[in-house]
mmCIF file of C-alpha atoms in Angstrom:
data_model
loop_
_atom_site.group_PDB
_atom_site.id
_atom_site.type_symbol
_atom_site.label_atom_id
_atom_site.label_comp_id
_atom_site.label_asym_id
_atom_site.label_seq_id
_atom_site.Cartn_x
_atom_site.Cartn_y
_atom_site.Cartn_z
ATOM 1 C CA MET M 19 0.000 0.000 0.000
ATOM 2 C CA THR M 20 1.420 3.412 -1.006
ATOM 3 C CA ASP M 21 1.620 6.401 1.319
ATOM 4 C CA ASP M 22 -1.195 8.097 -0.610
ATOM 5 C CA GLU M 23 -3.391 5.020 -0.223
ATOM 6 C CA LYS M 24 -2.647 4.867 3.502
ATOM 7 C CA GLU M 25 -3.544 8.539 3.888
ATOM 8 C CA LEU M 26 -6.769 8.044 1.959
ATOM 9 C CA LEU M 27 -7.675 5.067 4.141
ATOM 10 C CA LYS M 28 -6.989 7.096 7.285
ATOM 11 C CA VAL M 29 -9.161 10.011 6.128
ATOM 12 C CA THR M 30 -11.969 7.637 5.126
ATOM 13 C CA ALA M 31 -11.818 5.820 8.473
ATOM 14 C CA GLU M 32 -11.910 9.072 10.439
ATOM 15 C CA ALA M 33 -14.873 10.345 8.442
ATOM 16 C CA THR M 34 -16.724 7.074 8.938
ATOM 17 C CA LEU M 35 -16.055 6.797 12.665
ATOM 18 C CA LYS M 36 -16.451 10.427 13.712
ATOM 19 C CA PRO M 37 -20.285 10.321 13.944
ATOM 20 C CA LEU M 38 -19.949 7.221 16.125
ATOM 21 C CA GLY M 39 -17.496 8.780 18.553
ATOM 22 C CA ASN M 40 -19.696 8.993 21.653
ATOM 23 C CA LEU M 41 -21.172 5.541 21.083
ATOM 24 C CA LEU M 42 -17.750 3.931 20.664
ATOM 25 C CA GLU M 43 -16.443 5.644 23.766
ATOM 26 C CA ARG M 44 -19.408 4.347 25.790
ATOM 27 C CA LEU M 45 -19.180 0.836 24.377
ATOM 28 C CA PHE M 46 -15.433 0.332 24.303
ATOM 29 C CA GLY M 47 -14.036 2.809 26.791
ATOM 30 C CA GLY M 48 -12.099 4.860 24.263
ATOM 31 C CA ALA M 49 -12.549 7.816 21.965
ATOM 32 C CA VAL M 50 -12.440 7.508 18.185
ATOM 33 C CA ASP M 51 -8.970 9.027 17.909
ATOM 34 C CA GLN M 52 -7.680 6.257 20.180
ATOM 35 C CA LEU M 53 -8.620 3.502 17.759
ATOM 36 C CA GLY M 54 -5.241 3.424 16.096
ATOM 37 C CA GLY M 55 -3.038 4.292 19.040
ATOM 38 C CA GLU M 56 -3.773 4.748 22.736
ATOM 39 C CA TRP M 57 -6.857 2.568 22.646
ATOM 40 C CA GLU M 58 -4.957 -0.273 21.026
ATOM 41 C CA ASP M 59 -2.197 0.117 23.602
ATOM 42 C CA ARG M 60 -4.748 0.035 26.400
ATOM 43 C CA LEU M 61 -6.295 -3.179 25.108
ATOM 44 C CA ARG M 62 -2.873 -4.705 24.693
ATOM 45 C CA ALA M 63 -2.006 -3.779 28.290
ATOM 46 C CA ARG M 64 -5.230 -5.331 29.620
ATOM 47 C CA ARG M 65 -4.544 -8.566 27.790
ATOM 48 C CA PHE M 66 -0.991 -8.621 29.073
ATOM 49 C CA LEU M 67 -2.126 -8.147 32.676
ATOM 50 C CA ARG M 68 -4.643 -10.979 32.347
ATOM 51 C CA ARG M 69 -1.989 -13.269 30.878
ATOM 52 C CA ALA M 70 0.392 -12.245 33.671
ATOM 53 C CA LYS M 71 -2.174 -13.402 36.253
ATOM 54 C CA VAL M 72 -2.513 -16.735 34.448
ATOM 55 C CA TYR M 73 1.302 -17.079 34.315
ATOM 56 C CA ALA M 74 1.488 -16.571 38.087
ATOM 57 C CA LYS M 75 -1.264 -19.111 38.712
ATOM 58 C CA LEU M 76 0.440 -21.541 36.324
ATOM 59 C CA LYS M 77 3.783 -21.252 38.130
ATOM 60 C CA ARG M 78 2.135 -21.775 41.513
ATOM 61 C CA GLN M 79 0.343 -24.905 40.320
ATOM 62 C CA LEU M 80 3.502 -26.367 38.794
ATOM 63 C CA ASP M 81 5.460 -25.613 41.967
ATOM 64 C CA ASP M 82 2.770 -27.061 44.241
ATOM 65 C CA ALA M 83 2.704 -30.279 42.206
ATOM 66 C CA GLY M 84 6.499 -30.480 42.004
ATOM 67 C CA ILE M 85 6.393 -30.604 38.200
ATOM 68 C CA ASP M 86 9.496 -30.057 36.083
ATOM 69 C CA PRO M 87 7.587 -28.883 32.996
ATOM 70 C CA GLN M 88 8.143 -29.772 29.375
ATOM 71 C CA GLU M 89 7.459 -27.570 26.364
ATOM 72 C CA ILE M 90 3.752 -27.149 25.599
ATOM 73 C CA PRO M 91 2.668 -27.707 21.979
ATOM 74 C CA GLU M 92 1.756 -24.485 20.182
ATOM 75 C CA LYS M 93 -1.644 -25.869 19.185
ATOM 76 C CA ILE M 94 -2.475 -25.857 22.909
ATOM 77 C CA TRP M 95 -0.763 -22.814 24.377
ATOM 78 C CA VAL M 96 -1.504 -20.371 21.536
ATOM 79 C CA PRO M 97 -5.332 -20.658 21.676
ATOM 80 C CA ALA M 98 -5.194 -21.039 25.467
ATOM 81 C CA LEU M 99 -3.330 -17.782 26.019
ATOM 82 C CA GLN M 100 -5.411 -15.956 23.420
ATOM 83 C CA ALA M 101 -8.606 -16.914 25.234
ATOM 84 C CA ALA M 102 -7.121 -16.379 28.711
ATOM 85 C CA SER M 103 -6.056 -12.840 27.749
ATOM 86 C CA LEU M 104 -9.747 -11.937 27.356
ATOM 87 C CA GLU M 105 -10.902 -13.519 30.619
ATOM 88 C CA ASP M 106 -11.465 -11.504 33.805
ATOM 89 C CA ASP M 107 -13.201 -14.208 35.834
ATOM 90 C CA GLU M 108 -10.795 -15.606 38.443
ATOM 91 C CA SER M 109 -12.270 -19.103 38.421
ATOM 92 C CA LEU M 110 -11.824 -19.404 34.666
ATOM 93 C CA GLN M 111 -8.312 -17.968 34.896
ATOM 94 C CA ASP M 112 -7.540 -20.761 37.368
ATOM 95 C CA LYS M 113 -8.812 -23.290 34.852
ATOM 96 C CA TRP M 114 -6.688 -21.859 32.047
ATOM 97 C CA ALA M 115 -3.661 -22.114 34.324
ATOM 98 C CA SER M 116 -4.538 -25.726 35.172
ATOM 99 C CA LEU M 117 -5.041 -26.632 31.544
ATOM 100 C CA LEU M 118 -1.591 -25.251 30.701
ATOM 101 C CA ALA M 119 -0.043 -26.949 33.756
ATOM 102 C CA HIS M 120 -1.309 -30.342 32.623
ATOM 103 C CA ALA M 121 -0.167 -29.663 29.073
ATOM 104 C CA GLY M 122 3.327 -28.988 30.417
ATOM 105 C CA ASP M 123 3.344 -31.996 32.766
ATOM 106 C CA PRO M 124 5.554 -34.807 31.376
ATOM 107 C CA ARG M 125 3.436 -37.325 33.309
ATOM 108 C CA ALA M 126 0.191 -36.234 31.678
ATOM 109 C CA THR M 127 -1.372 -38.135 28.807
ATOM 110 C CA SER M 128 -5.148 -38.003 28.828
ATOM 111 C CA THR M 129 -5.197 -34.514 30.376
ATOM 112 C CA ARG M 130 -3.492 -33.021 27.337
ATOM 113 C CA SER M 131 -5.586 -32.345 24.252
ATOM 114 C CA ASP M 132 -5.650 -29.583 21.659
ATOM 115 C CA MET M 133 -9.459 -29.693 21.916
ATOM 116 C CA PHE M 134 -9.503 -28.588 25.557
ATOM 117 C CA PRO M 135 -8.759 -24.876 24.915
ATOM 118 C CA LYS M 136 -11.555 -24.714 22.345
ATOM 119 C CA VAL M 137 -14.040 -26.244 24.774
ATOM 120 C CA LEU M 138 -13.033 -24.113 27.764
ATOM 121 C CA ALA M 139 -13.242 -20.950 25.654
ATOM 122 C CA ASN M 140 -16.896 -21.781 24.952
ATOM 123 C CA LEU M 141 -17.914 -22.185 28.602
ATOM 124 C CA THR M 142 -19.123 -19.489 30.956
ATOM 125 C CA ALA M 143 -17.932 -19.437 34.551
ATOM 126 C CA ARG M 144 -21.303 -20.790 35.731
ATOM 127 C CA GLU M 145 -21.252 -23.595 33.165
ATOM 128 C CA ALA M 146 -17.751 -24.560 34.271
ATOM 129 C CA LYS M 147 -19.000 -24.657 37.870
ATOM 130 C CA ILE M 148 -21.952 -26.869 36.899
ATOM 131 C CA LEU M 149 -19.587 -29.277 35.175
ATOM 132 C CA ASP M 150 -17.327 -29.349 38.239
ATOM 133 C CA LEU M 151 -20.263 -30.163 40.515
ATOM 134 C CA TYR M 152 -21.424 -32.916 38.172
ATOM 135 C CA PHE M 153 -17.920 -34.394 38.161
ATOM 136 C CA ASP M 154 -17.810 -34.300 41.979
ATOM 137 C CA VAL M 155 -21.130 -36.164 42.189
ATOM 138 C CA ALA M 156 -19.723 -38.945 40.015
ATOM 139 C CA ALA M 157 -16.339 -39.013 41.760
ATOM 140 C CA ARG M 158 -17.984 -39.475 45.171
ATOM 141 C CA ARG M 159 -19.703 -42.600 43.872
ATOM 142 C CA VAL M 160 -16.366 -44.326 43.313
ATOM 143 C CA PRO M 161 -15.846 -46.905 46.094
ATOM 144 C CA GLU M 162 -12.966 -46.162 48.443
ATOM 145 C CA GLY M 163 -9.787 -47.738 47.169
ATOM 146 C CA ALA M 164 -11.230 -48.313 43.698
ATOM 147 C CA GLY M 165 -9.310 -45.474 42.081
ATOM 148 C CA SER M 166 -10.891 -42.108 42.759
ATOM 149 C CA ARG M 167 -9.204 -40.584 39.687
ATOM 150 C CA ASP M 168 -9.978 -43.388 37.250
ATOM 151 C CA PRO M 169 -11.650 -41.580 34.308
ATOM 152 C CA HIS M 170 -13.383 -44.703 33.017
ATOM 153 C CA LEU M 171 -14.881 -45.463 36.427
ATOM 154 C CA ILE M 172 -15.999 -41.875 37.010
ATOM 155 C CA SER M 173 -17.644 -41.791 33.595
ATOM 156 C CA THR M 174 -19.405 -45.094 34.240
ATOM 157 C CA LEU M 175 -20.729 -43.928 37.619
ATOM 158 C CA SER M 176 -21.851 -40.494 36.423
ATOM 159 C CA SER M 177 -25.306 -41.513 35.183
ATOM 160 C CA ILE M 178 -28.076 -39.246 36.543
ATOM 161 C CA ASP M 179 -31.779 -39.391 35.710
ATOM 162 C CA ALA M 180 -32.517 -36.513 33.340
ATOM 163 C CA THR M 181 -35.437 -35.375 35.482
ATOM 164 C CA MET M 182 -33.223 -35.278 38.579
ATOM 165 C CA ILE M 183 -30.007 -33.634 37.365
ATOM 166 C CA GLY M 184 -31.195 -30.145 38.234
ATOM 167 C CA SER M 185 -32.098 -31.004 41.814
ATOM 168 C CA VAL M 186 -28.923 -33.092 42.266
ATOM 169 C CA LEU M 187 -26.797 -30.027 41.545
ATOM 170 C CA GLU M 188 -29.034 -27.737 43.590
ATOM 171 C CA VAL M 189 -28.453 -29.936 46.646
ATOM 172 C CA ARG M 190 -24.762 -29.118 46.252
ATOM 173 C CA GLY M 191 -25.378 -25.412 46.476
ATOM 174 C CA PHE M 192 -25.898 -24.438 42.852
ATOM 175 C CA ALA M 193 -28.895 -22.230 42.141
ATOM 176 C CA TRP M 194 -30.146 -22.190 38.572
ATOM 177 C CA SER M 195 -31.215 -18.747 37.412
ATOM 178 C CA ASP M 196 -34.089 -20.372 35.485
ATOM 179 C CA ASP M 197 -34.982 -23.407 33.385
ATOM 180 C CA THR M 198 -33.531 -21.733 30.317
ATOM 181 C CA GLU M 199 -30.077 -21.643 31.890
ATOM 182 C CA LYS M 200 -30.326 -25.345 32.725
ATOM 183 C CA GLU M 201 -31.386 -26.244 29.188
ATOM 184 C CA LYS M 202 -28.668 -24.105 27.609
ATOM 185 C CA ALA M 203 -25.947 -25.472 29.883
ATOM 186 C CA LEU M 204 -26.860 -29.111 29.310
ATOM 187 C CA GLY M 205 -27.259 -28.461 25.596
ATOM 188 C CA ARG M 206 -23.802 -26.876 25.419
ATOM 189 C CA PHE M 207 -22.250 -29.792 27.305
ATOM 190 C CA ILE M 208 -23.774 -32.206 24.795
ATOM 191 C CA THR M 209 -22.614 -30.099 21.846
ATOM 192 C CA GLU M 210 -19.072 -29.940 23.225
ATOM 193 C CA GLY M 211 -19.015 -33.713 23.802
ATOM 194 C CA LEU M 212 -18.772 -33.391 27.590
ATOM 195 C CA ILE M 213 -21.958 -35.283 28.440
ATOM 196 C CA HIS M 214 -24.388 -37.424 26.507
ATOM 197 C CA LEU M 215 -28.048 -38.321 26.869
ATOM 198 C CA GLN M 216 -28.883 -42.018 27.084
ATOM 199 C CA ARG M 217 -32.239 -43.718 26.811
ATOM 200 C CA LYS M 218 -32.815 -46.997 28.630
ATOM 201 C CA PHE M 219 -35.806 -49.260 28.107
ATOM 202 C CA ASN M 220 -38.236 -49.169 31.023
ATOM 203 C CA ASP M 221 -39.762 -52.594 31.697
ATOM 204 C CA SER M 222 -42.444 -51.288 34.050
ATOM 205 C CA GLY M 223 -43.474 -48.619 31.542
ATOM 206 C CA ALA M 224 -43.781 -51.241 28.832
ATOM 207 C CA THR M 225 -45.835 -53.475 31.108
ATOM 208 C CA ALA M 226 -48.211 -50.632 31.994
ATOM 209 C CA LEU M 227 -48.663 -49.729 28.334
ATOM 210 C CA ALA M 228 -49.305 -53.357 27.326
ATOM 211 C CA LYS M 229 -51.873 -53.703 30.107
ATOM 212 C CA LYS M 230 -53.632 -50.528 29.067
ATOM 213 C CA ILE M 231 -53.876 -51.694 25.473
ATOM 214 C CA SER M 232 -54.967 -55.237 26.372
ATOM 215 C CA THR M 233 -57.788 -54.052 28.647
ATOM 216 C CA SER M 234 -59.159 -51.563 26.118
ATOM 217 C CA GLU M 235 -61.803 -52.522 23.616
ATOM 218 C CA LYS M 236 -59.993 -50.444 21.021
ATOM 219 C CA LEU M 237 -56.503 -48.967 20.734
ATOM 220 C CA PRO M 238 -56.246 -45.817 22.900
ATOM 221 C CA THR M 239 -55.781 -42.698 20.787
ATOM 222 C CA HIS M 240 -53.709 -40.722 23.299
ATOM 223 C CA LEU M 241 -50.571 -42.664 24.090
ATOM 224 C CA THR M 242 -47.976 -39.877 24.086
ATOM 225 C CA SER M 243 -47.338 -39.917 27.833
ATOM 226 C CA ASP M 244 -47.428 -43.722 27.871
ATOM 227 C CA MET M 245 -44.873 -43.892 25.068
ATOM 228 C CA ARG M 246 -42.549 -41.607 27.012
ATOM 229 C CA ARG M 247 -42.604 -44.091 29.880
ATOM 230 C CA LEU M 248 -41.147 -46.769 27.626
ATOM 231 C CA PHE M 249 -37.746 -45.164 28.087
ATOM 232 C CA ASN M 250 -35.924 -43.486 30.939
ATOM 233 C CA GLU M 251 -33.469 -40.730 30.030
ATOM 234 C CA TYR M 252 -30.114 -40.349 31.770
ATOM 235 C CA TYR M 253 -27.247 -37.903 31.476
ATOM 236 C CA SER M 254 -23.693 -39.207 31.779
ATOM 237 C CA LEU M 255 -20.268 -37.637 31.598
ATOM 238 C CA THR M 256 -18.400 -38.795 28.522
ATOM 239 C CA LEU M 257 -14.839 -40.017 28.907
ATOM 240 C CA PHE M 258 -13.736 -36.865 27.088
ATOM 241 C CA GLY M 259 -15.741 -34.809 29.581
ATOM 242 C CA VAL M 260 -14.067 -36.487 32.549
ATOM 243 C CA HIS M 261 -10.610 -35.900 31.081
ATOM 244 C CA PHE M 262 -11.537 -32.277 30.368
ATOM 245 C CA VAL M 263 -12.641 -31.560 33.938
ATOM 246 C CA MET M 264 -9.475 -33.168 35.300
ATOM 247 C CA ALA M 265 -7.368 -31.080 32.912
ATOM 248 C CA CYS M 266 -9.036 -27.915 34.208
ATOM 249 C CA ARG M 267 -8.107 -28.685 37.824
ATOM 250 C CA PRO M 268 -4.659 -28.231 39.366
ATOM 251 C CA PRO M 269 -2.367 -31.220 38.768
ATOM 252 C CA ILE M 270 -1.736 -33.414 41.789
ATOM 253 C CA GLN M 271 1.679 -33.806 43.340
ATOM 254 C CA SER M 272 3.618 -36.824 42.146
ATOM 255 C CA PRO M 273 4.732 -39.282 44.884
ATOM 256 C CA GLY M 274 8.417 -38.488 44.469
ATOM 257 C CA SER M 275 8.067 -34.715 44.428
ATOM 258 C CA ALA M 276 7.044 -34.015 48.044
ATOM 259 C CA GLN M 277 8.825 -30.947 49.399
#
């Protein structure tokens, strides 16, 4: 681009943005004339400060776990730091630090995936909390001495009746803002591959339906509710979901690294 073209672009941009000055300042915290300079520097500084907080959390987690870290693949740390630089929520910053700590842990295998940053970037702080609570419910079901951190076992024991999952989490102190939040959260978890919905055949429901049909002189015309009772619906954490939650929690200290 020539100097004349750059100058023309600058003049055009200023003319286009000038009428929007007050709106932009209200929305983005900067005046129009800051778009190319001070405003950009301010945004860059904010992102740096957020990353600096994640770096400090990351170092603390590695030190606490006694981990001598290895290099993290770019396909993990680049999207992770990009997303973390936009995050102000402390709980999510902790999770970004944990995700990076696991990615830099030479012992880690299943808690290192280039999909994890993409998934975490799509979760809100409340959704991440819901997922944590769900994981804790499943983990507490693991018999003592059976391997409390066995992902396969936790996934297997995570089944919760679809009609009960809301109340199960509420018992553990989580208050849904409304049914819409619950539906959106569970829908996002399914979309991200963190949980899945299973349908299991209900023998008693089938028996009740068969009895109703057999005792009627003609086939009942309204069987919608009866048909629903043929199957029970259950949510379960997927194996990927279990690994994801573990990757977003601080790594544990290895036996030989006690200080």
